[in-house]
Amino acid sequence: MAKVDFDDTRPACLSLPICDMLPYRSASDFFCEFGDAHVDVTDGRGCTVRRSQLYALATWWQNRSAAPAEEALSGTVVHWPIREDDNHSARLQGVIDDVTRYIVDGHADRSSIFDLYDFPQIPRFAWAIIGPKSVPVNAHQDMFGTASWNLLYSGRKEWSFWAPDLHAIGGHPPFTTFEQCPGELVWIPENWWHSVRYRDASICFSKNLILRRSVDSVLQSMRLKAPRYAHVLEAVLLTEQRSKVDVA
C-alpha cells in the first residue's frame, strides 16, 4: 500500500484498501467466525454492563428492539479487546498490524511506543467495537490523552470533533463533522473531543497510540488513573534510555 500523508494533529477521515483484504466479507461472516467469543458490553461512559458471547448479541446488533430478554441493552456498544493471549481475538491482530503499518509507513513519529517493544505485560489497547443503529457515544477524550485510529468494517458512523483546549464543549459548535463509511479510517489526535452516532449497525476496529510527542502527558495521566500502565511505560522508557547509553 502507498504511504499516506495527512496532518496528524487534526482529525481526518481516510480511505483505506484494508477492508478488501479482510477474510470476513460481511457482518454475518464476522459473527460466524467469532460467535463463541466472550465480549464486554459497555455503556456510553465505557463502563462494562455485562459480558456475553458474541453470537448472542447478533440479533440485538441488527435490531435494538430484539435485545436479549435478560437485560435491555439500549444505548450500549460492545468493546472486544484484541489480545494475543485470547485465541479468538488474536486472529484479528493481523488487521490491527496491517492498519498500523499503513499509518506509520514513512512517518515513524506516528508509532506507538508500546508497539516498539515486546514485553508480555504491555497492553496493546486494540479493540473490535460493535454498535447497533442509532446508538450515540457522548463527547469524550480518549484514555490517558492517547491518539487513536478507528477503521470501519461495516455500517456508517457520524463523527463530530471539538478542539482539545476546550474544558467543556457545551455551547460550542463542532470543529468538524463527517460521516465514516466502510473502508474509511478516522484519525483522532491526542485530546480531541469527539462524539459518535451509529447511523447503521456497525463493526469497526480501533487502536490507541502513545505517540512520542505526547508521552510525558500520557505518563502523567497513567500515574493518576492507571498506575499499572504507568509502571509499564516507565520500564519501556528506561529501556530506551539504557539502549541509547549503550550505543553511545
JSON list of C-alpha atoms in Angstrom, two decimals:
[
{"chain": "A", "resi": 1, "resn": "MET", "atom": "CA", "xyz": [0.00, 0.00, 0.00]},
{"chain": "A", "resi": 2, "resn": "ALA", "atom": "CA", "xyz": [1.13, 3.54, -0.73]},
{"chain": "A", "resi": 3, "resn": "LYS", "atom": "CA", "xyz": [2.21, 5.82, 2.06]},
{"chain": "A", "resi": 4, "resn": "VAL", "atom": "CA", "xyz": [-0.48, 8.08, 3.46]},
{"chain": "A", "resi": 5, "resn": "ASP", "atom": "CA", "xyz": [0.12, 11.76, 4.11]},
{"chain": "A", "resi": 6, "resn": "PHE", "atom": "CA", "xyz": [-2.20, 13.82, 6.30]},
{"chain": "A", "resi": 7, "resn": "ASP", "atom": "CA", "xyz": [-2.00, 16.33, 9.13]},
{"chain": "A", "resi": 8, "resn": "ASP", "atom": "CA", "xyz": [-1.92, 14.05, 12.16]},
{"chain": "A", "resi": 9, "resn": "THR", "atom": "CA", "xyz": [-2.51, 16.98, 14.54]},
{"chain": "A", "resi": 10, "resn": "ARG", "atom": "CA", "xyz": [-6.10, 17.30, 13.31]},
{"chain": "A", "resi": 11, "resn": "PRO", "atom": "CA", "xyz": [-8.95, 14.80, 12.87]},
{"chain": "A", "resi": 12, "resn": "ALA", "atom": "CA", "xyz": [-9.01, 13.11, 9.47]},
{"chain": "A", "resi": 13, "resn": "CYS", "atom": "CA", "xyz": [-11.10, 10.57, 7.56]},
{"chain": "A", "resi": 14, "resn": "LEU", "atom": "CA", "xyz": [-9.00, 8.44, 5.18]},
{"chain": "A", "resi": 15, "resn": "SER", "atom": "CA", "xyz": [-9.97, 5.80, 2.61]},
{"chain": "A", "resi": 16, "resn": "LEU", "atom": "CA", "xyz": [-8.10, 2.52, 3.03]},
{"chain": "A", "resi": 17, "resn": "PRO", "atom": "CA", "xyz": [-7.97, -0.68, 0.93]},
{"chain": "A", "resi": 18, "resn": "ILE", "atom": "CA", "xyz": [-7.69, -2.76, 4.11]},
{"chain": "A", "resi": 19, "resn": "CYS", "atom": "CA", "xyz": [-11.32, -3.91, 4.14]},
{"chain": "A", "resi": 20, "resn": "ASP", "atom": "CA", "xyz": [-10.86, -5.54, 0.73]},
{"chain": "A", "resi": 21, "resn": "MET", "atom": "CA", "xyz": [-8.13, -7.70, 2.28]},
{"chain": "A", "resi": 22, "resn": "LEU", "atom": "CA", "xyz": [-10.16, -8.97, 5.23]},
{"chain": "A", "resi": 23, "resn": "PRO", "atom": "CA", "xyz": [-11.24, -12.62, 5.27]},
{"chain": "A", "resi": 24, "resn": "TYR", "atom": "CA", "xyz": [-14.63, -11.60, 6.65]},
{"chain": "A", "resi": 25, "resn": "ARG", "atom": "CA", "xyz": [-16.65, -10.45, 3.67]},
{"chain": "A", "resi": 26, "resn": "SER", "atom": "CA", "xyz": [-19.74, -9.41, 5.64]},
{"chain": "A", "resi": 27, "resn": "ALA", "atom": "CA", "xyz": [-21.01, -8.80, 9.15]},
{"chain": "A", "resi": 28, "resn": "SER", "atom": "CA", "xyz": [-22.57, -12.28, 9.03]},
{"chain": "A", "resi": 29, "resn": "ASP", "atom": "CA", "xyz": [-19.14, -13.77, 8.32]},
{"chain": "A", "resi": 30, "resn": "PHE", "atom": "CA", "xyz": [-17.73, -11.87, 11.30]},
{"chain": "A", "resi": 31, "resn": "PHE", "atom": "CA", "xyz": [-20.36, -13.22, 13.71]},
{"chain": "A", "resi": 32, "resn": "CYS", "atom": "CA", "xyz": [-19.98, -16.76, 12.34]},
{"chain": "A", "resi": 33, "resn": "GLU", "atom": "CA", "xyz": [-16.19, -16.64, 12.75]},
{"chain": "A", "resi": 34, "resn": "PHE", "atom": "CA", "xyz": [-16.16, -15.20, 16.28]},
{"chain": "A", "resi": 35, "resn": "GLY", "atom": "CA", "xyz": [-19.60, -16.07, 17.63]},
{"chain": "A", "resi": 36, "resn": "ASP", "atom": "CA", "xyz": [-18.39, -18.10, 20.61]},
{"chain": "A", "resi": 37, "resn": "ALA", "atom": "CA", "xyz": [-16.03, -15.34, 21.84]},
{"chain": "A", "resi": 38, "resn": "HIS", "atom": "CA", "xyz": [-16.86, -13.64, 25.14]},
{"chain": "A", "resi": 39, "resn": "VAL", "atom": "CA", "xyz": [-17.04, -9.86, 24.84]},
{"chain": "A", "resi": 40, "resn": "ASP", "atom": "CA", "xyz": [-17.73, -6.85, 27.06]},
{"chain": "A", "resi": 41, "resn": "VAL", "atom": "CA", "xyz": [-20.86, -4.77, 26.55]},
{"chain": "A", "resi": 42, "resn": "THR", "atom": "CA", "xyz": [-20.19, -1.19, 27.64]},
{"chain": "A", "resi": 43, "resn": "ASP", "atom": "CA", "xyz": [-22.35, 1.87, 28.17]},
{"chain": "A", "resi": 44, "resn": "GLY", "atom": "CA", "xyz": [-21.74, 5.38, 26.81]},
{"chain": "A", "resi": 45, "resn": "ARG", "atom": "CA", "xyz": [-19.21, 6.05, 29.59]},
{"chain": "A", "resi": 46, "resn": "GLY", "atom": "CA", "xyz": [-17.16, 2.96, 28.79]},
{"chain": "A", "resi": 47, "resn": "CYS", "atom": "CA", "xyz": [-18.31, 1.03, 31.88]},
{"chain": "A", "resi": 48, "resn": "THR", "atom": "CA", "xyz": [-18.92, -2.70, 31.45]},
{"chain": "A", "resi": 49, "resn": "VAL", "atom": "CA", "xyz": [-22.62, -3.52, 31.59]},
{"chain": "A", "resi": 50, "resn": "ARG", "atom": "CA", "xyz": [-22.30, -7.27, 31.06]},
{"chain": "A", "resi": 51, "resn": "ARG", "atom": "CA", "xyz": [-20.31, -9.99, 29.36]},
{"chain": "A", "resi": 52, "resn": "SER", "atom": "CA", "xyz": [-21.83, -12.14, 26.67]},
{"chain": "A", "resi": 53, "resn": "GLN", "atom": "CA", "xyz": [-20.91, -14.50, 23.87]},
{"chain": "A", "resi": 54, "resn": "LEU", "atom": "CA", "xyz": [-20.83, -12.63, 20.59]},
{"chain": "A", "resi": 55, "resn": "TYR", "atom": "CA", "xyz": [-23.37, -14.83, 18.83]},
{"chain": "A", "resi": 56, "resn": "ALA", "atom": "CA", "xyz": [-25.98, -13.97, 21.49]},
{"chain": "A", "resi": 57, "resn": "LEU", "atom": "CA", "xyz": [-25.66, -10.30, 20.52]},
{"chain": "A", "resi": 58, "resn": "ALA", "atom": "CA", "xyz": [-26.04, -10.71, 16.75]},
{"chain": "A", "resi": 59, "resn": "THR", "atom": "CA", "xyz": [-29.80, -10.24, 16.72]},
{"chain": "A", "resi": 60, "resn": "TRP", "atom": "CA", "xyz": [-29.60, -7.33, 19.16]},
{"chain": "A", "resi": 61, "resn": "TRP", "atom": "CA", "xyz": [-26.91, -5.72, 16.98]},
{"chain": "A", "resi": 62, "resn": "GLN", "atom": "CA", "xyz": [-29.11, -5.86, 13.89]},
{"chain": "A", "resi": 63, "resn": "ASN", "atom": "CA", "xyz": [-32.25, -4.63, 15.66]},
{"chain": "A", "resi": 64, "resn": "ARG", "atom": "CA", "xyz": [-32.13, -2.90, 19.05]},
{"chain": "A", "resi": 65, "resn": "SER", "atom": "CA", "xyz": [-35.70, -3.95, 19.85]},
{"chain": "A", "resi": 66, "resn": "ALA", "atom": "CA", "xyz": [-34.50, -7.56, 19.84]},
{"chain": "A", "resi": 67, "resn": "ALA", "atom": "CA", "xyz": [-32.07, -7.10, 22.71]},
{"chain": "A", "resi": 68, "resn": "PRO", "atom": "CA", "xyz": [-31.58, -10.15, 24.96]},
{"chain": "A", "resi": 69, "resn": "ALA", "atom": "CA", "xyz": [-34.55, -10.59, 27.27]},
{"chain": "A", "resi": 70, "resn": "GLU", "atom": "CA", "xyz": [-32.42, -10.75, 30.41]},
{"chain": "A", "resi": 71, "resn": "GLU", "atom": "CA", "xyz": [-31.24, -7.15, 30.03]},
{"chain": "A", "resi": 72, "resn": "ALA", "atom": "CA", "xyz": [-32.20, -4.14, 27.90]},
{"chain": "A", "resi": 73, "resn": "LEU", "atom": "CA", "xyz": [-29.02, -3.00, 26.19]},
{"chain": "A", "resi": 74, "resn": "SER", "atom": "CA", "xyz": [-30.31, 0.34, 24.96]},
{"chain": "A", "resi": 75, "resn": "GLY", "atom": "CA", "xyz": [-27.55, 2.87, 24.40]},
{"chain": "A", "resi": 76, "resn": "THR", "atom": "CA", "xyz": [-24.69, 0.40, 24.63]},
{"chain": "A", "resi": 77, "resn": "VAL", "atom": "CA", "xyz": [-21.86, -0.80, 22.39]},
{"chain": "A", "resi": 78, "resn": "VAL", "atom": "CA", "xyz": [-19.58, -3.83, 22.53]},
{"chain": "A", "resi": 79, "resn": "HIS", "atom": "CA", "xyz": [-15.85, -3.34, 23.14]},
{"chain": "A", "resi": 80, "resn": "TRP", "atom": "CA", "xyz": [-13.93, -6.55, 22.49]},
{"chain": "A", "resi": 81, "resn": "PRO", "atom": "CA", "xyz": [-10.23, -6.24, 23.48]},
{"chain": "A", "resi": 82, "resn": "ILE", "atom": "CA", "xyz": [-7.89, -7.76, 20.90]},
{"chain": "A", "resi": 83, "resn": "ARG", "atom": "CA", "xyz": [-5.20, -9.62, 22.83]},
{"chain": "A", "resi": 84, "resn": "GLU", "atom": "CA", "xyz": [-2.52, -12.04, 21.78]},
{"chain": "A", "resi": 85, "resn": "ASP", "atom": "CA", "xyz": [-3.39, -14.36, 24.68]},
{"chain": "A", "resi": 86, "resn": "ASP", "atom": "CA", "xyz": [-7.04, -14.64, 23.55]},
{"chain": "A", "resi": 87, "resn": "ASN", "atom": "CA", "xyz": [-7.40, -17.39, 20.94]},
{"chain": "A", "resi": 88, "resn": "HIS", "atom": "CA", "xyz": [-10.39, -15.65, 19.37]},
{"chain": "A", "resi": 89, "resn": "SER", "atom": "CA", "xyz": [-9.35, -12.03, 19.19]},
{"chain": "A", "resi": 90, "resn": "ALA", "atom": "CA", "xyz": [-5.73, -12.91, 18.36]},
{"chain": "A", "resi": 91, "resn": "ARG", "atom": "CA", "xyz": [-6.99, -13.78, 14.87]},
{"chain": "A", "resi": 92, "resn": "LEU", "atom": "CA", "xyz": [-7.76, -10.09, 14.39]},
{"chain": "A", "resi": 93, "resn": "GLN", "atom": "CA", "xyz": [-4.26, -8.97, 15.36]},
{"chain": "A", "resi": 94, "resn": "GLY", "atom": "CA", "xyz": [-3.20, -9.10, 11.71]},
{"chain": "A", "resi": 95, "resn": "VAL", "atom": "CA", "xyz": [-5.82, -6.48, 10.86]},
{"chain": "A", "resi": 96, "resn": "ILE", "atom": "CA", "xyz": [-4.51, -4.19, 13.61]},
{"chain": "A", "resi": 97, "resn": "ASP", "atom": "CA", "xyz": [-0.91, -4.70, 12.49]},
{"chain": "A", "resi": 98, "resn": "ASP", "atom": "CA", "xyz": [-1.70, -4.04, 8.80]},
{"chain": "A", "resi": 99, "resn": "VAL", "atom": "CA", "xyz": [-3.54, -0.79, 9.55]},
{"chain": "A", "resi": 100, "resn": "THR", "atom": "CA", "xyz": [-0.85, 0.39, 11.95]},
{"chain": "A", "resi": 101, "resn": "ARG", "atom": "CA", "xyz": [1.89, -0.27, 9.37]},
{"chain": "A", "resi": 102, "resn": "TYR", "atom": "CA", "xyz": [-0.08, 1.69, 6.80]},
{"chain": "A", "resi": 103, "resn": "ILE", "atom": "CA", "xyz": [-0.45, 4.69, 9.11]},
{"chain": "A", "resi": 104, "resn": "VAL", "atom": "CA", "xyz": [3.17, 4.60, 10.29]},
{"chain": "A", "resi": 105, "resn": "ASP", "atom": "CA", "xyz": [4.86, 3.90, 6.92]},
{"chain": "A", "resi": 106, "resn": "GLY", "atom": "CA", "xyz": [7.19, 6.82, 6.29]},
{"chain": "A", "resi": 107, "resn": "HIS", "atom": "CA", "xyz": [6.03, 8.56, 9.47]},
{"chain": "A", "resi": 108, "resn": "ALA", "atom": "CA", "xyz": [7.86, 6.96, 12.39]},
{"chain": "A", "resi": 109, "resn": "ASP", "atom": "CA", "xyz": [6.55, 9.67, 14.72]},
{"chain": "A", "resi": 110, "resn": "ARG", "atom": "CA", "xyz": [3.12, 8.00, 14.46]},
{"chain": "A", "resi": 111, "resn": "SER", "atom": "CA", "xyz": [4.44, 4.80, 16.01]},
{"chain": "A", "resi": 112, "resn": "SER", "atom": "CA", "xyz": [3.04, 3.89, 19.38]},
{"chain": "A", "resi": 113, "resn": "ILE", "atom": "CA", "xyz": [5.87, 3.49, 21.88]},
{"chain": "A", "resi": 114, "resn": "PHE", "atom": "CA", "xyz": [4.29, 0.30, 23.20]},
{"chain": "A", "resi": 115, "resn": "ASP", "atom": "CA", "xyz": [4.41, -1.23, 19.71]},
{"chain": "A", "resi": 116, "resn": "LEU", "atom": "CA", "xyz": [8.19, -0.92, 19.58]},
{"chain": "A", "resi": 117, "resn": "TYR", "atom": "CA", "xyz": [8.71, -3.47, 22.37]},
{"chain": "A", "resi": 118, "resn": "ASP", "atom": "CA", "xyz": [7.53, -6.98, 23.07]},
{"chain": "A", "resi": 119, "resn": "PHE", "atom": "CA", "xyz": [7.27, -7.07, 26.85]},
{"chain": "A", "resi": 120, "resn": "PRO", "atom": "CA", "xyz": [4.49, -9.53, 27.83]},
{"chain": "A", "resi": 121, "resn": "GLN", "atom": "CA", "xyz": [2.88, -7.01, 30.19]},
{"chain": "A", "resi": 122, "resn": "ILE", "atom": "CA", "xyz": [2.50, -4.27, 27.56]},
{"chain": "A", "resi": 123, "resn": "PRO", "atom": "CA", "xyz": [-1.19, -3.53, 26.83]},
{"chain": "A", "resi": 124, "resn": "ARG", "atom": "CA", "xyz": [-1.98, -3.28, 23.12]},
{"chain": "A", "resi": 125, "resn": "PHE", "atom": "CA", "xyz": [-5.03, -1.00, 23.51]},
{"chain": "A", "resi": 126, "resn": "ALA", "atom": "CA", "xyz": [-6.76, -2.51, 20.44]},
{"chain": "A", "resi": 127, "resn": "TRP", "atom": "CA", "xyz": [-10.46, -3.39, 20.09]},
{"chain": "A", "resi": 128, "resn": "ALA", "atom": "CA", "xyz": [-13.20, -4.60, 17.83]},
{"chain": "A", "resi": 129, "resn": "ILE", "atom": "CA", "xyz": [-16.18, -2.32, 18.51]},
{"chain": "A", "resi": 130, "resn": "ILE", "atom": "CA", "xyz": [-19.74, -3.34, 17.66]},
{"chain": "A", "resi": 131, "resn": "GLY", "atom": "CA", "xyz": [-22.66, -0.94, 17.89]},
{"chain": "A", "resi": 132, "resn": "PRO", "atom": "CA", "xyz": [-26.32, -1.09, 16.82]},
{"chain": "A", "resi": 133, "resn": "LYS", "atom": "CA", "xyz": [-28.07, 1.53, 14.75]},
{"chain": "A", "resi": 134, "resn": "SER", "atom": "CA", "xyz": [-28.78, 4.96, 16.32]},
{"chain": "A", "resi": 135, "resn": "VAL", "atom": "CA", "xyz": [-26.65, 4.42, 19.43]},
{"chain": "A", "resi": 136, "resn": "PRO", "atom": "CA", "xyz": [-24.87, 7.66, 20.46]},
{"chain": "A", "resi": 137, "resn": "VAL", "atom": "CA", "xyz": [-21.46, 7.77, 22.12]},
{"chain": "A", "resi": 138, "resn": "ASN", "atom": "CA", "xyz": [-21.23, 11.02, 24.08]},
{"chain": "A", "resi": 139, "resn": "ALA", "atom": "CA", "xyz": [-18.40, 13.51, 23.56]},
{"chain": "A", "resi": 140, "resn": "HIS", "atom": "CA", "xyz": [-15.22, 12.38, 25.27]},
{"chain": "A", "resi": 141, "resn": "GLN", "atom": "CA", "xyz": [-11.43, 12.41, 25.00]},
{"chain": "A", "resi": 142, "resn": "ASP", "atom": "CA", "xyz": [-9.57, 9.15, 24.52]},
{"chain": "A", "resi": 143, "resn": "MET", "atom": "CA", "xyz": [-7.98, 7.49, 27.53]},
{"chain": "A", "resi": 144, "resn": "PHE", "atom": "CA", "xyz": [-4.80, 8.95, 29.02]},
{"chain": "A", "resi": 145, "resn": "GLY", "atom": "CA", "xyz": [-4.53, 11.56, 26.25]},
{"chain": "A", "resi": 146, "resn": "THR", "atom": "CA", "xyz": [-3.58, 8.98, 23.60]},
{"chain": "A", "resi": 147, "resn": "ALA", "atom": "CA", "xyz": [-4.15, 9.33, 19.88]},
{"chain": "A", "resi": 148, "resn": "SER", "atom": "CA", "xyz": [-6.16, 6.63, 18.11]},
{"chain": "A", "resi": 149, "resn": "TRP", "atom": "CA", "xyz": [-7.43, 5.36, 14.80]},
{"chain": "A", "resi": 150, "resn": "ASN", "atom": "CA", "xyz": [-10.80, 3.77, 14.02]},
{"chain": "A", "resi": 151, "resn": "LEU", "atom": "CA", "xyz": [-11.34, 1.64, 10.89]},
{"chain": "A", "resi": 152, "resn": "LEU", "atom": "CA", "xyz": [-14.95, 0.98, 9.87]},
{"chain": "A", "resi": 153, "resn": "TYR", "atom": "CA", "xyz": [-15.56, -2.55, 8.58]},
{"chain": "A", "resi": 154, "resn": "SER", "atom": "CA", "xyz": [-19.34, -2.33, 8.06]},
{"chain": "A", "resi": 155, "resn": "GLY", "atom": "CA", "xyz": [-22.14, 0.20, 8.61]},
{"chain": "A", "resi": 156, "resn": "ARG", "atom": "CA", "xyz": [-21.96, 4.00, 8.88]},
{"chain": "A", "resi": 157, "resn": "LYS", "atom": "CA", "xyz": [-20.91, 6.30, 11.73]},
{"chain": "A", "resi": 158, "resn": "GLU", "atom": "CA", "xyz": [-21.23, 10.04, 12.17]},
{"chain": "A", "resi": 159, "resn": "TRP", "atom": "CA", "xyz": [-18.37, 11.83, 13.96]},
{"chain": "A", "resi": 160, "resn": "SER", "atom": "CA", "xyz": [-18.14, 15.30, 15.50]},
{"chain": "A", "resi": 161, "resn": "PHE", "atom": "CA", "xyz": [-14.92, 16.84, 16.84]},
{"chain": "A", "resi": 162, "resn": "TRP", "atom": "CA", "xyz": [-14.09, 19.72, 19.17]},
{"chain": "A", "resi": 163, "resn": "ALA", "atom": "CA", "xyz": [-10.68, 21.27, 19.83]},
{"chain": "A", "resi": 164, "resn": "PRO", "atom": "CA", "xyz": [-8.66, 19.79, 22.72]},
{"chain": "A", "resi": 165, "resn": "ASP", "atom": "CA", "xyz": [-8.27, 23.12, 24.54]},
{"chain": "A", "resi": 166, "resn": "LEU", "atom": "CA", "xyz": [-11.98, 23.28, 25.46]},
{"chain": "A", "resi": 167, "resn": "HIS", "atom": "CA", "xyz": [-12.71, 22.47, 29.12]},
{"chain": "A", "resi": 168, "resn": "ALA", "atom": "CA", "xyz": [-16.35, 21.78, 28.23]},
{"chain": "A", "resi": 169, "resn": "ILE", "atom": "CA", "xyz": [-17.91, 21.54, 24.79]},
{"chain": "A", "resi": 170, "resn": "GLY", "atom": "CA", "xyz": [-21.41, 22.70, 25.77]},
{"chain": "A", "resi": 171, "resn": "GLY", "atom": "CA", "xyz": [-22.48, 25.57, 23.52]},
{"chain": "A", "resi": 172, "resn": "HIS", "atom": "CA", "xyz": [-19.50, 25.22, 21.18]},
{"chain": "A", "resi": 173, "resn": "PRO", "atom": "CA", "xyz": [-20.14, 24.16, 17.56]},
{"chain": "A", "resi": 174, "resn": "PRO", "atom": "CA", "xyz": [-18.03, 21.22, 16.38]},
{"chain": "A", "resi": 175, "resn": "PHE", "atom": "CA", "xyz": [-14.70, 21.91, 14.69]},
{"chain": "A", "resi": 176, "resn": "THR", "atom": "CA", "xyz": [-15.76, 19.37, 12.05]},
{"chain": "A", "resi": 177, "resn": "THR", "atom": "CA", "xyz": [-18.46, 16.73, 11.46]},
{"chain": "A", "resi": 178, "resn": "PHE", "atom": "CA", "xyz": [-18.38, 13.95, 8.88]},
{"chain": "A", "resi": 179, "resn": "GLU", "atom": "CA", "xyz": [-19.76, 10.52, 8.05]},
{"chain": "A", "resi": 180, "resn": "GLN", "atom": "CA", "xyz": [-17.50, 7.47, 8.04]},
{"chain": "A", "resi": 181, "resn": "CYS", "atom": "CA", "xyz": [-18.23, 4.68, 5.54]},
{"chain": "A", "resi": 182, "resn": "PRO", "atom": "CA", "xyz": [-16.84, 1.14, 5.25]},
{"chain": "A", "resi": 183, "resn": "GLY", "atom": "CA", "xyz": [-13.14, 1.07, 4.42]},
{"chain": "A", "resi": 184, "resn": "GLU", "atom": "CA", "xyz": [-12.55, 4.53, 5.86]},
{"chain": "A", "resi": 185, "resn": "LEU", "atom": "CA", "xyz": [-10.26, 5.21, 8.80]},
{"chain": "A", "resi": 186, "resn": "VAL", "atom": "CA", "xyz": [-10.83, 8.07, 11.23]},
{"chain": "A", "resi": 187, "resn": "TRP", "atom": "CA", "xyz": [-7.71, 9.52, 12.85]},
{"chain": "A", "resi": 188, "resn": "ILE", "atom": "CA", "xyz": [-8.26, 11.01, 16.33]},
{"chain": "A", "resi": 189, "resn": "PRO", "atom": "CA", "xyz": [-5.33, 13.15, 17.55]},
{"chain": "A", "resi": 190, "resn": "GLU", "atom": "CA", "xyz": [-4.47, 13.39, 21.22]},
{"chain": "A", "resi": 191, "resn": "ASN", "atom": "CA", "xyz": [-7.08, 15.03, 23.50]},
{"chain": "A", "resi": 192, "resn": "TRP", "atom": "CA", "xyz": [-9.52, 15.97, 20.74]},
{"chain": "A", "resi": 193, "resn": "TRP", "atom": "CA", "xyz": [-13.11, 15.78, 21.98]},
{"chain": "A", "resi": 194, "resn": "HIS", "atom": "CA", "xyz": [-15.27, 13.55, 19.79]},
{"chain": "A", "resi": 195, "resn": "SER", "atom": "CA", "xyz": [-18.76, 12.11, 19.75]},
{"chain": "A", "resi": 196, "resn": "VAL", "atom": "CA", "xyz": [-20.12, 9.32, 17.56]},
{"chain": "A", "resi": 197, "resn": "ARG", "atom": "CA", "xyz": [-23.56, 8.26, 16.37]},
{"chain": "A", "resi": 198, "resn": "TYR", "atom": "CA", "xyz": [-24.06, 4.85, 14.76]},
{"chain": "A", "resi": 199, "resn": "ARG", "atom": "CA", "xyz": [-26.15, 5.64, 11.68]},
{"chain": "A", "resi": 200, "resn": "ASP", "atom": "CA", "xyz": [-26.26, 1.91, 10.89]},
{"chain": "A", "resi": 201, "resn": "ALA", "atom": "CA", "xyz": [-25.40, -1.19, 12.85]},
{"chain": "A", "resi": 202, "resn": "SER", "atom": "CA", "xyz": [-21.61, -1.08, 12.59]},
{"chain": "A", "resi": 203, "resn": "ILE", "atom": "CA", "xyz": [-18.44, -3.05, 13.21]},
{"chain": "A", "resi": 204, "resn": "CYS", "atom": "CA", "xyz": [-15.09, -1.29, 13.48]},
{"chain": "A", "resi": 205, "resn": "PHE", "atom": "CA", "xyz": [-11.54, -1.87, 14.66]},
{"chain": "A", "resi": 206, "resn": "SER", "atom": "CA", "xyz": [-9.70, 0.65, 16.81]},
{"chain": "A", "resi": 207, "resn": "LYS", "atom": "CA", "xyz": [-6.31, 1.18, 18.43]},
{"chain": "A", "resi": 208, "resn": "ASN", "atom": "CA", "xyz": [-4.97, 3.78, 20.87]},
{"chain": "A", "resi": 209, "resn": "LEU", "atom": "CA", "xyz": [-1.42, 5.05, 20.36]},
{"chain": "A", "resi": 210, "resn": "ILE", "atom": "CA", "xyz": [1.13, 6.55, 22.74]},
{"chain": "A", "resi": 211, "resn": "LEU", "atom": "CA", "xyz": [2.95, 8.96, 20.43]},
{"chain": "A", "resi": 212, "resn": "ARG", "atom": "CA", "xyz": [6.39, 10.21, 21.38]},
{"chain": "A", "resi": 213, "resn": "ARG", "atom": "CA", "xyz": [5.29, 13.85, 21.17]},
{"chain": "A", "resi": 214, "resn": "SER", "atom": "CA", "xyz": [2.78, 13.30, 23.98]},
{"chain": "A", "resi": 215, "resn": "VAL", "atom": "CA", "xyz": [4.46, 10.60, 26.06]},
{"chain": "A", "resi": 216, "resn": "ASP", "atom": "CA", "xyz": [5.07, 12.90, 29.06]},
{"chain": "A", "resi": 217, "resn": "SER", "atom": "CA", "xyz": [1.40, 13.88, 29.41]},
{"chain": "A", "resi": 218, "resn": "VAL", "atom": "CA", "xyz": [0.26, 10.29, 28.83]},
{"chain": "A", "resi": 219, "resn": "LEU", "atom": "CA", "xyz": [2.60, 9.06, 31.56]},
{"chain": "A", "resi": 220, "resn": "GLN", "atom": "CA", "xyz": [1.30, 11.70, 33.96]},
{"chain": "A", "resi": 221, "resn": "SER", "atom": "CA", "xyz": [-2.29, 10.67, 33.24]},
{"chain": "A", "resi": 222, "resn": "MET", "atom": "CA", "xyz": [-1.47, 6.99, 33.71]},
{"chain": "A", "resi": 223, "resn": "ARG", "atom": "CA", "xyz": [0.17, 7.68, 37.06]},
{"chain": "A", "resi": 224, "resn": "LEU", "atom": "CA", "xyz": [-3.09, 9.24, 38.24]},
{"chain": "A", "resi": 225, "resn": "LYS", "atom": "CA", "xyz": [-5.60, 6.88, 36.64]},
{"chain": "A", "resi": 226, "resn": "ALA", "atom": "CA", "xyz": [-3.86, 3.57, 35.98]},
{"chain": "A", "resi": 227, "resn": "PRO", "atom": "CA", "xyz": [-0.55, 3.12, 37.86]},
{"chain": "A", "resi": 228, "resn": "ARG", "atom": "CA", "xyz": [-0.09, -0.40, 36.47]},
{"chain": "A", "resi": 229, "resn": "TYR", "atom": "CA", "xyz": [0.16, 1.03, 32.94]},
{"chain": "A", "resi": 230, "resn": "ALA", "atom": "CA", "xyz": [2.41, 3.84, 34.16]},
{"chain": "A", "resi": 231, "resn": "HIS", "atom": "CA", "xyz": [4.86, 1.27, 35.56]},
{"chain": "A", "resi": 232, "resn": "VAL", "atom": "CA", "xyz": [5.00, -0.48, 32.17]},
{"chain": "A", "resi": 233, "resn": "LEU", "atom": "CA", "xyz": [5.53, 2.78, 30.28]},
{"chain": "A", "resi": 234, "resn": "GLU", "atom": "CA", "xyz": [8.27, 3.82, 32.71]},
{"chain": "A", "resi": 235, "resn": "ALA", "atom": "CA", "xyz": [10.01, 0.47, 32.14]},
{"chain": "A", "resi": 236, "resn": "VAL", "atom": "CA", "xyz": [9.82, 0.96, 28.37]},
{"chain": "A", "resi": 237, "resn": "LEU", "atom": "CA", "xyz": [11.26, 4.48, 28.58]},
{"chain": "A", "resi": 238, "resn": "LEU", "atom": "CA", "xyz": [14.04, 3.25, 30.89]},
{"chain": "A", "resi": 239, "resn": "THR", "atom": "CA", "xyz": [14.89, 0.52, 28.38]},
{"chain": "A", "resi": 240, "resn": "GLU", "atom": "CA", "xyz": [15.15, 3.17, 25.67]},
{"chain": "A", "resi": 241, "resn": "GLN", "atom": "CA", "xyz": [17.46, 5.31, 27.79]},
{"chain": "A", "resi": 242, "resn": "ARG", "atom": "CA", "xyz": [19.75, 2.38, 28.53]},
{"chain": "A", "resi": 243, "resn": "SER", "atom": "CA", "xyz": [19.87, 1.49, 24.83]},
{"chain": "A", "resi": 244, "resn": "LYS", "atom": "CA", "xyz": [20.97, 5.00, 23.94]},
{"chain": "A", "resi": 245, "resn": "VAL", "atom": "CA", "xyz": [23.70, 4.89, 26.59]},
{"chain": "A", "resi": 246, "resn": "ASP", "atom": "CA", "xyz": [24.94, 1.54, 25.31]},
{"chain": "A", "resi": 247, "resn": "VAL", "atom": "CA", "xyz": [25.11, 2.87, 21.74]},
{"chain": "A", "resi": 248, "resn": "ALA", "atom": "CA", "xyz": [26.96, 5.99, 22.87]}
]
